[in-house]
Coordinates of C-alpha atoms in Angstrom, one line a residue:
M14 CA -56.1 -182.4 -110.5
L15 CA -52.8 -181.7 -113.3
D16 CA -49.8 -183.9 -112.8
Q17 CA -46.7 -182.8 -111.7
K18 CA -45.1 -182.9 -115.5
I19 CA -48.2 -181.2 -116.8
T20 CA -48.1 -178.4 -114.5
K21 CA -44.3 -177.7 -115.2
Q22 CA -44.7 -177.5 -118.7
I23 CA -47.7 -174.9 -118.1
I24 CA -45.8 -172.9 -115.8
R25 CA -42.9 -172.5 -118.4
A26 CA -45.5 -171.8 -121.2
Q27 CA -46.7 -168.8 -118.8
K28 CA -43.1 -167.8 -118.3
N29 CA -42.7 -167.5 -122.1
E30 CA -45.9 -165.9 -122.3
I31 CA -45.4 -162.7 -119.7
T32 CA -41.6 -162.5 -121.1
E33 CA -42.7 -162.0 -124.4
F34 CA -45.3 -159.8 -123.4
Y35 CA -43.1 -157.6 -121.8
L36 CA -40.8 -157.7 -125.0
Y37 CA -43.0 -156.7 -127.4
Q38 CA -44.2 -154.0 -125.4
K39 CA -40.8 -152.8 -124.9
L40 CA -40.2 -152.9 -128.7
A41 CA -43.2 -151.1 -129.5
S42 CA -42.0 -148.3 -127.2
I43 CA -39.1 -147.9 -128.8
T44 CA -40.6 -148.5 -132.5
K45 CA -41.1 -145.3 -134.6
N46 CA -42.5 -147.0 -137.5
S47 CA -46.6 -146.5 -136.5
H48 CA -47.4 -149.8 -138.6
N49 CA -44.8 -151.5 -136.7
Q50 CA -45.6 -150.1 -133.5
E51 CA -49.6 -151.4 -134.1
V52 CA -48.3 -154.7 -134.9
L53 CA -46.0 -155.2 -132.2
K54 CA -48.8 -153.9 -129.5
K55 CA -51.1 -156.5 -131.0
I56 CA -48.9 -159.6 -130.4
A57 CA -48.2 -158.6 -126.9
Q58 CA -52.1 -158.5 -126.2
E59 CA -52.4 -162.1 -127.3
E60 CA -49.2 -162.9 -125.6
K61 CA -51.1 -161.2 -122.2
E62 CA -54.4 -163.1 -123.2
H63 CA -52.1 -166.4 -123.1
Y64 CA -50.4 -165.7 -119.9
N65 CA -53.8 -164.9 -118.3
F66 CA -55.2 -168.2 -119.3
W67 CA -52.7 -169.9 -117.8
Q68 CA -52.9 -168.0 -114.9
T69 CA -56.2 -169.2 -114.3
Q70 CA -54.7 -173.0 -114.5
T71 CA -51.7 -172.9 -112.2
N72 CA -53.0 -169.8 -109.9
Q73 CA -49.6 -168.4 -110.0
K74 CA -48.6 -165.1 -110.7
I75 CA -45.1 -165.8 -112.8
K76 CA -42.2 -163.1 -113.4
P77 CA -40.8 -162.4 -116.7
H78 CA -37.5 -164.1 -117.5
T79 CA -35.3 -160.8 -117.4
L80 CA -32.3 -161.9 -118.8
K81 CA -34.0 -163.6 -121.9
L82 CA -36.2 -160.4 -122.3
W83 CA -33.3 -157.8 -122.4
F84 CA -30.9 -160.6 -124.5
Y85 CA -33.8 -160.6 -127.7
F86 CA -34.6 -156.9 -126.6
L87 CA -31.0 -156.0 -127.6
I88 CA -30.6 -158.2 -130.3
S89 CA -34.0 -156.9 -131.9
K90 CA -32.7 -153.3 -131.7
F91 CA -29.4 -154.1 -133.2
F92 CA -30.1 -156.7 -135.6
G93 CA -33.8 -155.8 -136.7
L94 CA -37.1 -156.8 -135.3
T95 CA -37.9 -159.6 -137.8
F96 CA -34.6 -161.0 -136.9
G97 CA -35.0 -161.1 -133.1
I98 CA -38.6 -162.0 -133.1
K99 CA -38.0 -164.8 -135.4
L100 CA -35.1 -165.7 -133.5
M101 CA -36.8 -165.8 -130.2
E102 CA -39.5 -167.9 -131.8
K103 CA -37.3 -170.7 -132.6
G104 CA -35.9 -170.6 -129.2
E105 CA -39.5 -171.1 -128.3
A106 CA -39.9 -174.3 -130.4
K107 CA -37.7 -176.1 -128.3
A108 CA -38.8 -175.1 -124.8
Q109 CA -39.9 -178.2 -124.5
I110 CA -43.7 -177.5 -124.2
N111 CA -45.9 -180.3 -125.7
Y112 CA -48.7 -178.5 -126.1
N113 CA -50.8 -181.5 -127.7
E114 CA -50.1 -183.3 -124.5
I115 CA -51.3 -180.6 -122.4
G116 CA -54.6 -180.4 -124.8
R117 CA -55.5 -183.6 -123.7
L118 CA -56.3 -181.8 -120.2
I119 CA -56.7 -178.4 -121.8
P120 CA -58.5 -178.3 -125.0
Q121 CA -57.6 -174.3 -124.9
A122 CA -54.2 -175.4 -125.3
L123 CA -54.5 -176.6 -128.4
K124 CA -56.1 -173.0 -129.6
I125 CA -53.4 -171.2 -128.2
S126 CA -50.6 -173.4 -129.6
A127 CA -52.5 -172.7 -133.4
E128 CA -52.4 -168.7 -132.7
E129 CA -48.5 -169.1 -131.6
N130 CA -47.8 -171.0 -134.8
Q131 CA -50.2 -169.0 -137.5
H132 CA -51.5 -165.6 -135.9
E133 CA -48.6 -164.4 -134.8
N134 CA -46.1 -165.6 -137.3
N135 CA -48.5 -163.6 -139.7
L136 CA -48.3 -160.7 -137.9
V137 CA -44.4 -160.8 -137.4
N138 CA -44.3 -161.2 -141.3
M139 CA -46.7 -157.9 -141.4
I140 CA -43.4 -156.1 -139.9
D141 CA -42.6 -153.3 -142.3
E142 CA -38.8 -153.3 -142.0
E143 CA -35.9 -151.4 -144.4
K144 CA -33.1 -154.0 -143.1
L145 CA -35.4 -156.8 -145.4
K146 CA -36.4 -154.8 -147.9
Y147 CA -32.8 -154.1 -149.0
V148 CA -31.3 -157.4 -148.1
G149 CA -30.8 -158.4 -151.9
S150 CA -28.4 -155.4 -152.3
I151 CA -26.5 -156.3 -149.2
V152 CA -26.5 -159.8 -150.5
L153 CA -25.2 -158.6 -153.9
G154 CA -22.5 -156.5 -152.2
L155 CA -21.4 -159.2 -149.7
N156 CA -21.3 -162.0 -152.6
D157 CA -19.7 -160.2 -154.9
A158 CA -16.9 -158.8 -152.2
L159 CA -16.1 -162.2 -150.8
V160 CA -16.2 -163.9 -154.3
E161 CA -14.1 -161.2 -156.0
L162 CA -11.5 -160.0 -153.3
T163 CA -10.8 -163.3 -151.8
G164 CA -10.2 -164.8 -155.2
A165 CA -8.1 -161.7 -155.9
L166 CA -6.0 -161.5 -152.7
A167 CA -5.2 -165.3 -153.2
G168 CA -3.9 -164.3 -156.7
Y169 CA -2.2 -161.1 -155.6
T170 CA -0.6 -163.3 -152.6
L171 CA 1.3 -165.8 -155.0
A172 CA 1.9 -163.3 -157.6
L173 CA 3.2 -160.6 -155.6
H174 CA 4.5 -162.4 -152.1
N175 CA 4.8 -158.9 -150.3
T176 CA 2.0 -158.3 -147.8
K177 CA 1.5 -154.5 -147.8
L178 CA 1.7 -154.5 -151.4
I179 CA -0.7 -157.3 -151.6
A180 CA -3.1 -155.0 -148.9
M181 CA -2.4 -152.1 -151.1
T182 CA -3.6 -153.8 -154.1
G183 CA -6.6 -155.0 -152.6
L184 CA -7.5 -152.2 -151.5
I185 CA -7.5 -150.4 -154.6
T186 CA -9.2 -152.9 -156.4
G187 CA -11.9 -153.4 -153.7
L188 CA -12.6 -149.8 -153.7
A189 CA -12.9 -149.7 -157.5
A190 CA -15.0 -152.7 -157.6
S191 CA -17.4 -151.2 -154.4
L192 CA -18.0 -148.3 -156.6
S193 CA -18.8 -150.3 -159.8
M194 CA -21.1 -152.3 -157.7
A195 CA -23.1 -149.5 -156.3
A196 CA -23.3 -147.9 -159.6
S197 CA -25.1 -151.4 -161.1
E198 CA -27.0 -151.9 -158.3
Y199 CA -28.7 -148.5 -158.6
L200 CA -29.1 -148.5 -162.5
S201 CA -30.5 -152.0 -162.2
T202 CA -33.1 -151.1 -159.3
S203 CA -34.0 -147.9 -161.3
S204 CA -34.8 -149.9 -164.2
E205 CA -37.0 -152.4 -162.1
K206 CA -40.8 -152.2 -160.6
T207 CA -39.9 -152.1 -157.1
E208 CA -40.4 -150.3 -153.6
K209 CA -36.6 -150.1 -153.1
N210 CA -35.0 -146.7 -153.4
P211 CA -32.1 -146.9 -156.4
L212 CA -30.0 -144.7 -154.2
R213 CA -30.5 -146.7 -151.0
A214 CA -30.0 -149.9 -152.7
S215 CA -26.7 -148.7 -154.1
I216 CA -25.7 -147.5 -150.8
Y217 CA -26.4 -150.6 -149.4
T218 CA -24.6 -152.6 -151.7
G219 CA -21.5 -150.3 -151.8
I220 CA -21.2 -149.9 -147.9
T221 CA -21.4 -153.5 -147.9
Y222 CA -18.9 -154.3 -149.9
V223 CA -16.1 -151.7 -148.6
L224 CA -17.1 -153.5 -145.3
V225 CA -16.0 -156.7 -146.8
V226 CA -12.9 -155.0 -148.5
L227 CA -11.5 -153.7 -145.0
F228 CA -11.9 -157.0 -143.4
L229 CA -10.6 -159.0 -145.7
I230 CA -7.3 -157.1 -146.3
L231 CA -7.0 -156.6 -142.7
P232 CA -4.7 -160.0 -142.3
Y233 CA -2.1 -158.5 -144.8
L234 CA -1.8 -155.3 -142.7
V235 CA -1.1 -156.9 -139.5
L236 CA 0.8 -160.2 -140.8
N237 CA 4.1 -160.5 -142.3
N238 CA 3.9 -164.0 -143.7
F239 CA 1.5 -164.0 -147.0
Y240 CA 0.4 -167.5 -146.5
L241 CA -0.7 -167.1 -143.0
A242 CA -2.6 -164.1 -143.8
L243 CA -4.2 -165.8 -146.9
V244 CA -5.4 -168.6 -144.6
A245 CA -6.5 -165.9 -142.5
I246 CA -8.8 -164.5 -145.1
I247 CA -10.3 -167.7 -146.2
L248 CA -11.2 -168.1 -142.8
E249 CA -12.5 -164.8 -142.4
S250 CA -14.8 -165.3 -145.5
M251 CA -16.4 -168.5 -144.1
L252 CA -17.0 -166.5 -140.7
I253 CA -18.7 -163.7 -142.9
I254 CA -20.5 -166.5 -144.6
L255 CA -21.9 -168.4 -141.6
I256 CA -22.9 -165.3 -140.0
F257 CA -24.7 -163.4 -142.8
T258 CA -26.4 -166.7 -143.9
Y259 CA -27.3 -167.6 -140.6
Y260 CA -29.2 -163.9 -140.4
V261 CA -31.1 -164.2 -143.6
S262 CA -32.0 -167.5 -143.2
V263 CA -33.5 -166.7 -139.7
A264 CA -35.2 -163.6 -141.0
Q265 CA -36.4 -164.8 -144.2
D266 CA -37.4 -168.3 -143.2
I267 CA -35.1 -169.9 -145.6
P268 CA -32.9 -173.3 -145.5
F269 CA -29.4 -172.7 -143.8
K270 CA -27.3 -175.5 -144.6
K271 CA -27.8 -175.3 -148.6
R272 CA -27.5 -171.5 -148.8
F273 CA -24.2 -172.0 -146.7
I274 CA -22.8 -174.7 -148.8
T275 CA -23.5 -172.8 -152.3
M276 CA -22.0 -169.3 -150.9
A277 CA -18.8 -171.4 -149.3
S278 CA -18.6 -173.7 -152.3
V279 CA -18.4 -170.6 -154.8
S280 CA -15.9 -168.2 -152.5
L281 CA -13.5 -171.4 -152.1
G282 CA -13.6 -172.4 -155.7
V283 CA -12.8 -168.5 -157.0
A284 CA -10.2 -168.4 -154.1
A285 CA -8.4 -171.4 -155.3
L286 CA -8.8 -171.1 -159.4
T287 CA -7.1 -167.3 -159.0
F288 CA -4.7 -168.4 -156.6
L289 CA -3.5 -170.9 -159.5
I290 CA -3.8 -168.1 -161.8
G291 CA -1.6 -166.0 -159.9
F292 CA 1.1 -168.8 -159.7
I293 CA 0.9 -168.9 -163.6
V294 CA 0.9 -165.3 -163.7
R295 CA 4.1 -165.1 -161.6
L296 CA 5.9 -168.1 -163.5
F297 CA 5.0 -166.4 -166.9
F298 CA 6.5 -163.1 -166.2
G299 CA 9.1 -163.9 -164.0
L300 CA 8.1 -161.9 -161.4
E301 CA 10.2 -161.2 -158.2
V302 CA 8.8 -158.8 -155.9

């Protein structure tokens, strides 16, 4: 006879398994890539087997967690299979299910835990996803746009003292730089032995750069105070770095904190330096706008 604490953990595990079963099935049904479809179906089958085993212990039929199912389905659809699945698995790690404790009474629980942690993770890593193939190109466009344009806008702010003029200058600078970065990524990828398509890599880099440019100059178009606009773009930069670093850290299993601090420090450092340069240039040329 299982005690109440163990029974609650098993029911929680059973609910997780049936929820994930339906999630993987649903993702497989909308996935066009046949390889990814097979991987997802295989994981779904394992989740169903785990659910069936837990059902023999509880003698209960458990319904899936509908809200959780749709939440991770939409996340996976819009942000990629790998990100959605790994984000869900991170949530499961905090689900307060102690498999070692359960395993003292039900040895099969340890095998299920091992399959959850190893086999299924290996299967998830087999998913072939274009977003992750080109994440290096996206990072290149993102990093360069944040560092270069945040710095340039900081310099223009002190040199020009006119929000519309700063926005126009920043837009021209940003678009020119995005074309340059896209061309550089095309040439760089062409010379490498890689699965990446040079044209796609350059498009990912260029589009990422342009999107960051448009986002960063927006405060200068809606605010009249150029110093307030500068504060806004610094906050925007930190937000972009935060969101994208979190995405990459989940999708590629890399440390979040160190990467975020590095990117934020570089972006803020360059902005501070170019702000100083803008001040010096304004004094040197005696510029009044």
